[in-house]
Short mmCIF file of C-alpha atoms and ligand atoms in Angstrom, two decimals:
data_model
loop_
_atom_site.label_atom_id
_atom_site.label_comp_id
_atom_site.label_asym_id
_atom_site.label_seq_id
_atom_site.Cartn_x
_atom_site.Cartn_y
_atom_site.Cartn_z
CA MET I 747 -8.24 -1.55 -17.96
CA LYS I 748 -9.01 2.04 -18.97
CA ARG I 749 -10.04 3.90 -15.83
CA VAL I 750 -9.08 3.37 -12.18
CA GLY I 751 -9.96 5.16 -8.97
CA VAL I 752 -7.61 5.82 -6.06
CA LEU I 753 -8.51 6.77 -2.51
CA THR I 754 -6.84 7.18 0.87
CA SER I 755 -8.84 6.10 3.89
CA GLY I 756 -8.62 5.91 7.69
CA GLY I 757 -5.81 7.66 9.59
CA ASP I 758 -3.59 9.58 7.18
CA ALA I 759 0.04 8.48 6.95
CA PRO I 760 3.12 10.28 5.62
CA GLY I 761 3.87 8.87 2.18
CA MET I 762 0.26 8.55 1.05
CA ASN I 763 0.80 11.47 -1.34
CA ALA I 764 3.93 9.85 -2.75
CA CYS I 765 1.87 6.73 -3.32
CA VAL I 766 -0.97 8.52 -5.13
CA ARG I 767 1.65 10.23 -7.31
CA ALA I 768 3.14 6.85 -8.20
CA VAL I 769 -0.30 5.41 -9.01
CA VAL I 770 -1.20 8.36 -11.24
CA ARG I 771 2.08 8.59 -13.10
CA SER I 772 2.56 4.87 -13.64
CA ALA I 773 -1.06 4.57 -14.84
CA ALA I 774 -0.55 7.52 -17.19
CA SER I 775 2.51 5.82 -18.67
CA ARG I 776 0.18 2.90 -19.54
CA LYS I 777 -2.57 5.20 -20.85
CA ILE I 778 -4.85 4.44 -17.93
CA GLU I 779 -7.00 7.30 -16.65
CA VAL I 780 -7.01 7.94 -12.88
CA VAL I 781 -9.84 9.38 -10.83
CA GLY I 782 -8.93 10.65 -7.35
CA ILE I 783 -11.69 9.91 -4.87
CA ARG I 784 -11.68 12.53 -2.12
CA ARG I 785 -12.26 11.88 1.62
CA GLY I 786 -11.91 8.10 1.39
CA TYR I 787 -15.06 6.00 1.16
CA THR I 788 -17.17 9.01 2.22
CA GLY I 789 -16.21 10.68 -1.05
CA LEU I 790 -16.82 7.46 -2.98
CA ILE I 791 -20.37 7.19 -1.66
CA GLY I 792 -20.98 10.90 -2.27
CA GLY I 793 -19.31 11.01 -5.70
CA ASP I 794 -16.62 13.49 -4.60
CA MET I 795 -14.02 12.87 -7.31
CA ILE I 796 -11.36 14.69 -9.31
CA SER I 797 -9.52 13.74 -12.44
CA LEU I 798 -5.81 13.21 -11.76
CA GLY I 799 -3.15 13.66 -14.42
CA PRO I 800 0.64 13.48 -14.03
CA LYS I 801 0.95 17.26 -13.54
CA ARG I 802 -1.78 17.44 -10.92
CA VAL I 803 0.32 15.25 -8.63
CA GLY I 804 3.46 17.39 -8.93
CA HIS I 805 5.06 18.57 -5.67
CA ILE I 806 3.06 16.28 -3.44
CA LEU I 807 5.80 13.68 -3.01
CA GLU I 808 7.28 15.54 -0.06
CA ARG I 809 4.04 16.53 1.65
CA GLY I 810 2.64 14.84 4.76
CA GLY I 811 -1.04 14.00 5.19
CA THR I 812 -3.04 13.13 2.10
CA PHE I 813 -4.01 15.75 -0.46
CA LEU I 814 -7.03 13.59 -1.37
CA ASP I 815 -8.14 13.86 2.28
CA SER I 816 -9.29 10.88 4.27
CA SER I 817 -12.06 9.75 6.59
CA ARG I 818 -13.30 6.85 8.66
CA CYS I 819 -16.62 5.91 7.05
CA PRO I 820 -19.09 3.90 9.18
CA GLU I 821 -21.56 3.87 6.26
CA MET I 822 -19.28 1.47 4.38
CA LYS I 823 -20.06 -1.13 7.05
CA THR I 824 -23.73 -1.15 5.98
CA PRO I 825 -25.26 -2.91 2.93
CA GLU I 826 -26.80 0.41 1.82
CA GLY I 827 -23.44 2.18 1.95
CA LEU I 828 -21.75 -0.60 -0.01
CA GLU I 829 -24.46 -0.52 -2.64
CA LYS I 830 -24.15 3.24 -3.05
CA ALA I 831 -20.38 2.86 -3.44
CA VAL I 832 -20.73 0.14 -6.08
CA ASN I 833 -23.32 2.15 -8.01
CA MET I 834 -21.08 5.19 -7.93
CA LEU I 835 -18.13 3.19 -9.28
CA ARG I 836 -20.36 1.85 -12.06
CA SER I 837 -21.78 5.23 -13.01
CA GLU I 838 -18.26 6.70 -13.09
CA ARG I 839 -17.07 3.75 -15.25
CA ILE I 840 -14.30 2.96 -12.74
CA GLU I 841 -13.08 -0.56 -13.48
CA GLY I 842 -10.31 -0.82 -10.88
CA LEU I 843 -10.02 0.71 -7.40
CA ILE I 844 -6.78 1.25 -5.49
CA THR I 845 -7.33 1.81 -1.78
CA ILE I 846 -4.53 3.07 0.44
CA GLY I 847 -4.94 2.56 4.20
CA GLY I 848 -5.00 0.04 7.03
CA ASP I 849 -7.26 -2.81 8.12
CA GLY I 850 -10.50 -0.78 8.13
CA THR I 851 -9.76 0.30 4.58
CA PHE I 852 -9.16 -3.29 3.48
CA ARG I 853 -12.29 -4.64 5.18
CA ALA I 854 -14.36 -2.16 3.16
CA ALA I 855 -12.35 -2.94 0.01
CA ALA I 856 -12.97 -6.68 0.43
CA ALA I 857 -16.70 -6.09 0.94
CA LEU I 858 -16.78 -4.02 -2.26
CA ALA I 859 -14.85 -6.69 -4.16
CA LYS I 860 -17.36 -9.32 -3.02
CA MET I 861 -20.21 -7.32 -4.52
CA GLY I 862 -18.50 -7.60 -7.89
CA GLY I 863 -18.21 -5.12 -10.70
CA VAL I 864 -14.94 -3.59 -9.58
CA LYS I 865 -11.44 -4.96 -9.21
CA VAL I 866 -9.85 -3.85 -5.97
CA VAL I 867 -6.17 -3.67 -4.95
CA GLY I 868 -5.03 -2.44 -1.53
CA ILE I 869 -1.82 -0.64 -0.55
CA PRO I 870 -0.79 -0.65 3.15
CA GLY I 871 -0.66 2.92 4.46
CA THR I 872 -0.79 3.44 8.22
CA ILE I 873 1.73 4.61 10.78
CA ASP I 874 0.85 1.58 12.94
CA ASN I 875 2.61 -1.03 10.75
CA ASP I 876 0.00 -3.52 11.93
CA VAL I 877 -0.88 -5.01 8.53
CA TYR I 878 -0.09 -8.63 7.70
CA GLY I 879 1.56 -9.17 4.31
CA THR I 880 4.21 -6.47 4.29
CA ASP I 881 7.34 -5.80 6.33
CA TYR I 882 6.49 -2.12 6.56
CA THR I 883 3.43 0.01 5.94
CA ILE I 884 3.73 3.43 4.34
CA GLY I 885 4.11 6.04 7.11
CA PHE I 886 5.62 3.84 9.81
CA ASP I 887 9.22 4.90 9.18
CA THR I 888 8.33 8.61 9.27
CA ALA I 889 6.23 8.17 12.40
CA ILE I 890 8.96 6.41 14.36
CA ASN I 891 11.53 9.00 13.33
CA THR I 892 9.17 11.81 14.31
CA ALA I 893 8.51 10.19 17.69
CA LEU I 894 12.20 9.60 18.20
CA GLN I 895 13.01 13.29 17.78
CA SER I 896 10.68 14.07 20.68
CA ILE I 897 11.91 11.14 22.77
CA ASP I 898 15.53 12.31 22.44
CA LYS I 899 14.45 15.73 23.73
CA ILE I 900 12.48 14.20 26.59
CA ARG I 901 15.58 12.26 27.60
CA ASP I 902 17.50 15.54 28.02
CA THR I 903 15.07 16.80 30.60
CA ALA I 904 14.54 13.36 32.19
CA ASP I 905 18.30 13.04 32.77
CA SER I 906 18.62 16.57 34.11
CA LEU I 907 15.74 16.12 36.54
CA GLU I 908 16.58 12.49 37.37
CA MET I 909 12.99 11.57 36.86
CA LEU I 910 10.83 8.81 35.42
CA PHE I 911 9.19 9.75 32.13
CA PHE I 912 6.37 7.68 30.68
CA VAL I 913 5.96 8.43 26.99
CA GLU I 914 2.84 7.21 25.21
CA VAL I 915 3.10 6.55 21.51
CA MET I 916 0.43 5.64 18.94
CA GLY I 917 -0.27 2.20 17.57
CA ARG I 918 -3.92 1.60 18.48
CA THR I 919 -3.86 -2.12 19.31
CA ARG I 920 -0.30 -3.08 18.39
CA GLY I 921 3.16 -2.28 19.74
CA PHE I 922 5.20 -1.84 16.53
CA ILE I 923 5.80 1.90 17.04
CA ALA I 924 6.51 1.50 20.76
CA LEU I 925 8.98 -1.29 20.17
CA ALA I 926 10.87 0.54 17.44
CA VAL I 927 11.14 3.87 19.24
CA GLY I 928 11.78 2.18 22.58
CA VAL I 929 14.86 0.42 21.25
CA ALA I 930 16.02 3.34 19.11
CA GLY I 931 15.43 5.80 21.96
CA GLY I 932 17.21 3.75 24.62
CA ALA I 933 14.13 3.18 26.78
CA SER I 934 14.47 1.19 30.01
CA GLU I 935 11.10 -0.45 29.49
CA ILE I 936 8.74 -0.88 26.56
CA ILE I 937 5.12 -1.63 27.35
CA ILE I 938 3.05 -3.09 24.55
CA PRO I 939 -0.39 -4.71 24.29
CA GLU I 940 1.05 -7.99 22.97
CA THR I 941 2.63 -8.86 26.31
CA GLU I 942 1.07 -8.82 29.75
CA THR I 943 2.09 -5.88 31.92
CA ASN I 944 2.79 -6.60 35.55
CA THR I 945 3.06 -3.14 37.12
CA LEU I 946 4.50 -4.46 40.37
CA ALA I 947 7.31 -6.28 38.55
CA LEU I 948 7.86 -3.19 36.40
CA ALA I 949 8.16 -0.99 39.49
CA GLN I 950 10.55 -3.48 41.09
CA ARG I 951 12.79 -3.52 38.02
CA LEU I 952 12.91 0.26 37.95
CA GLN I 953 13.60 0.34 41.70
CA LYS I 954 16.47 -2.09 41.31
CA ARG I 955 17.94 0.13 38.64
CA PHE I 956 17.69 3.12 40.99
CA LEU I 957 19.44 1.21 43.78
CA LYS I 958 22.14 -0.07 41.46
CA ARG I 959 22.93 3.44 40.32
CA GLY I 960 22.85 4.95 43.78
CA GLY I 961 19.48 6.61 44.11
CA GLN I 962 16.99 8.40 41.92
CA GLN I 963 17.80 8.20 38.24
CA SER I 964 16.05 9.03 35.05
CA ALA I 965 14.31 6.34 33.07
CA LEU I 966 12.27 6.39 29.91
CA ILE I 967 9.31 4.05 29.74
CA ILE I 968 7.62 3.84 26.35
CA VAL I 969 3.97 2.83 26.47
CA ALA I 970 1.87 1.82 23.45
CA GLU I 971 -1.47 3.62 23.61
CA GLY I 972 -3.48 0.43 23.28
CA ASN I 973 -1.82 -1.25 26.24
CA THR I 974 -4.28 -0.61 29.06
CA PRO I 975 -7.39 1.49 29.41
CA GLY I 976 -6.00 4.82 30.55
CA GLY I 977 -2.72 4.20 28.67
CA ALA I 978 0.50 5.70 29.98
CA GLN I 979 -1.32 7.86 32.55
CA ALA I 980 -2.77 4.78 34.25
CA ILE I 981 0.48 2.81 34.24
CA ALA I 982 2.50 5.80 35.47
CA LYS I 983 0.10 6.34 38.37
CA MET I 984 0.32 2.71 39.46
CA VAL I 985 4.12 2.57 39.19
CA GLY I 986 4.56 5.99 40.81
CA GLU I 987 2.44 4.93 43.79
CA ILE I 988 4.35 1.67 44.27
CA MET I 989 7.74 3.38 44.00
CA LYS I 990 6.67 6.57 45.77
CA VAL I 991 8.53 8.71 43.27
CA ASP I 992 7.65 11.69 41.16
CA TYR I 993 7.15 11.11 37.44
CA ARG I 994 5.95 12.82 34.28
CA VAL I 995 3.75 11.54 31.46
CA VAL I 996 4.03 12.72 27.86
CA LEU I 997 1.45 11.77 25.22
CA LEU I 998 3.01 12.27 21.80
CA GLY I 999 -0.36 11.96 20.06
CA HIS I 1000 -1.09 13.08 16.53
CA VAL I 1001 2.26 14.80 16.06
CA GLN I 1002 3.43 11.29 15.11
CA ARG I 1003 1.14 11.21 12.08
CA GLY I 1004 2.26 14.45 10.45
CA GLY I 1005 5.29 15.74 8.61
CA SER I 1006 7.17 15.17 5.42
CA PRO I 1007 7.76 11.47 4.69
CA THR I 1008 11.24 10.01 5.11
CA ALA I 1009 13.15 8.79 2.05
CA ARG I 1010 12.32 5.23 3.07
CA ASP I 1011 8.58 5.91 3.11
CA ARG I 1012 8.71 7.76 -0.21
CA ILE I 1013 10.54 4.84 -1.83
CA LEU I 1014 8.15 2.24 -0.40
CA ALA I 1015 5.15 4.36 -1.45
CA SER I 1016 6.51 4.71 -4.99
CA LYS I 1017 7.22 0.98 -5.30
CA LEU I 1018 3.79 -0.05 -4.03
CA GLY I 1019 1.94 2.56 -6.11
CA ILE I 1020 3.54 1.22 -9.29
CA ALA I 1021 2.98 -2.38 -8.15
CA ALA I 1022 -0.74 -1.76 -7.59
CA VAL I 1023 -1.21 -0.43 -11.12
CA ASN I 1024 0.75 -3.37 -12.57
CA THR I 1025 -1.35 -5.77 -10.52
CA LEU I 1026 -4.57 -4.43 -12.03
CA ARG I 1027 -3.07 -4.43 -15.54
CA GLU I 1028 -2.11 -8.08 -15.11
CA GLY I 1029 -5.70 -8.89 -14.15
CA LYS I 1030 -4.94 -9.67 -10.48
CA HIS I 1031 -7.21 -8.17 -7.81
CA GLY I 1032 -8.82 -8.78 -4.42
CA CYS I 1033 -5.37 -8.50 -2.85
CA MET I 1034 -2.99 -6.10 -1.13
CA VAL I 1035 0.44 -5.39 -2.55
CA GLY I 1036 3.18 -5.33 0.06
CA GLU I 1037 6.93 -5.67 0.30
CA ILE I 1038 8.64 -8.54 2.12
CA GLY I 1039 12.42 -8.51 1.97
CA SER I 1040 12.74 -6.61 -1.26
CA GLU I 1041 10.06 -8.59 -3.10
CA ILE I 1042 6.60 -7.38 -3.98
CA VAL I 1043 4.09 -9.82 -2.50
CA TYR I 1044 0.34 -10.21 -2.98
CA THR I 1045 -1.83 -11.03 0.02
CA PRO I 1046 -5.56 -11.76 -0.20
CA LEU I 1047 -7.34 -8.77 1.33
CA GLU I 1048 -8.95 -10.85 4.05
CA ASP I 1049 -5.59 -12.19 5.26
CA THR I 1050 -4.37 -8.65 5.94
CA TRP I 1051 -6.56 -8.39 9.03
CA THR I 1052 -7.30 -12.02 9.92
CA LYS I 1053 -3.67 -13.09 10.05
CA VAL I 1054 -1.46 -11.63 12.73
CA LYS I 1055 1.76 -9.88 11.88
CA GLU I 1056 4.42 -10.90 14.37
CA LEU I 1057 6.56 -8.43 16.27
CA ASP I 1058 10.33 -8.77 16.19
CA ALA I 1059 10.77 -10.60 19.51
CA SER I 1060 14.49 -9.78 19.67
CA LEU I 1061 13.63 -6.09 20.04
CA LEU I 1062 11.52 -6.85 23.09
CA ARG I 1063 14.46 -8.25 25.03
CA MET I 1064 16.87 -5.47 24.09
CA PRO I 1065 16.05 -2.81 26.72
CA HIS I 1066 16.86 -5.23 29.56
CA ILE I 1067 20.21 -6.07 27.97
CA LEU I 1068 21.15 -2.59 26.86
CA THR I 1069 20.03 -0.41 29.72
CA ILE I 1070 22.52 -0.06 32.56
O1 LIG D 790 -4.33 4.01 12.84
C1 LIG D 790 -3.54 5.14 12.92
C2 LIG D 790 -3.75 5.86 14.21
O2 LIG D 790 -2.93 7.00 14.23
C3 LIG D 790 -3.56 5.02 15.47
O3 LIG D 790 -2.21 4.88 15.82
C4 LIG D 790 -4.39 5.78 16.46
O4 LIG D 790 -4.84 4.94 17.49
C5 LIG D 790 -5.55 6.24 15.66
O5 LIG D 790 -5.10 6.31 14.33
C6 LIG D 790 -6.07 7.58 16.09
O6 LIG D 790 -7.19 7.84 15.33
P1 LIG D 790 -7.89 9.26 15.27
O7 LIG D 790 -7.01 10.18 14.51
O8 LIG D 790 -9.17 9.01 14.58
O9 LIG D 790 -8.04 9.72 16.68
#
């Protein structure tokens, strides 16, 4: 393999830059040329590309976001878009394509692979951690630490005001972020899409806690954004009305996606970037490289979104054991 392309697609995630750096430098050490495709699949279709050498990726390791830029590209879901992408790869003589992103990125990568002509390898990069075939996705560790910094601050004011605080965190359709920050932030309740939410029972549990502790107390309730239509706002309103108490809602939003990656994300990104290049060199493709335990594992692209990654069920029970 002489020339590979690399792109970042979908929601950016801290550590994507570290991953591109690892791809470029490990490829260079094997005399493989790397083309950076800008703005995800949009840039692939439009031919927006730059040549990437080892120096060009200096001082990006510590930067959040993705210096290649990213996009969500509806055109890649159409046969015309796919054909344009394949033709572009051919005309640019790109033999292998490394795509860094989440399930949307891998769906498009699998469709490209099916059309033939290019060997595709995926790397999981999304703050959501909702990709089957890897313990952690690049960006998750940074996102939960970023969210936690805010949650710790919210607790200060929640305690001082003796008030209920509903904090909504990202995660689209899955509760990985909510579960992690809920346990790490000492939340009383964690509300995630994977389990049914009974607002009456939730209100009763919170009420019981109030009574046990002699009146109004603070409580942190972490809500995954994908839980109900209306998210934390809707749940807070229902619970507030049942309990007849004042409450506040905080939406952490996109702050969770930014910032310099943690050491853990930089290490994972570096490992997976190198692994993706090795995978292509060894002639393997049509798969995602991930890490399970401390082993590099290869998962067929299609499995990454058709198979369901399980949550750590022990974390779910923790708030009820650990909150007094
Ligand atoms: O997939 C990453 C993510 O940050 C989700 O957690 C969130 O639901 C979504 O992206 C937000 O997307 P956008 O930035 O397009 O609003």
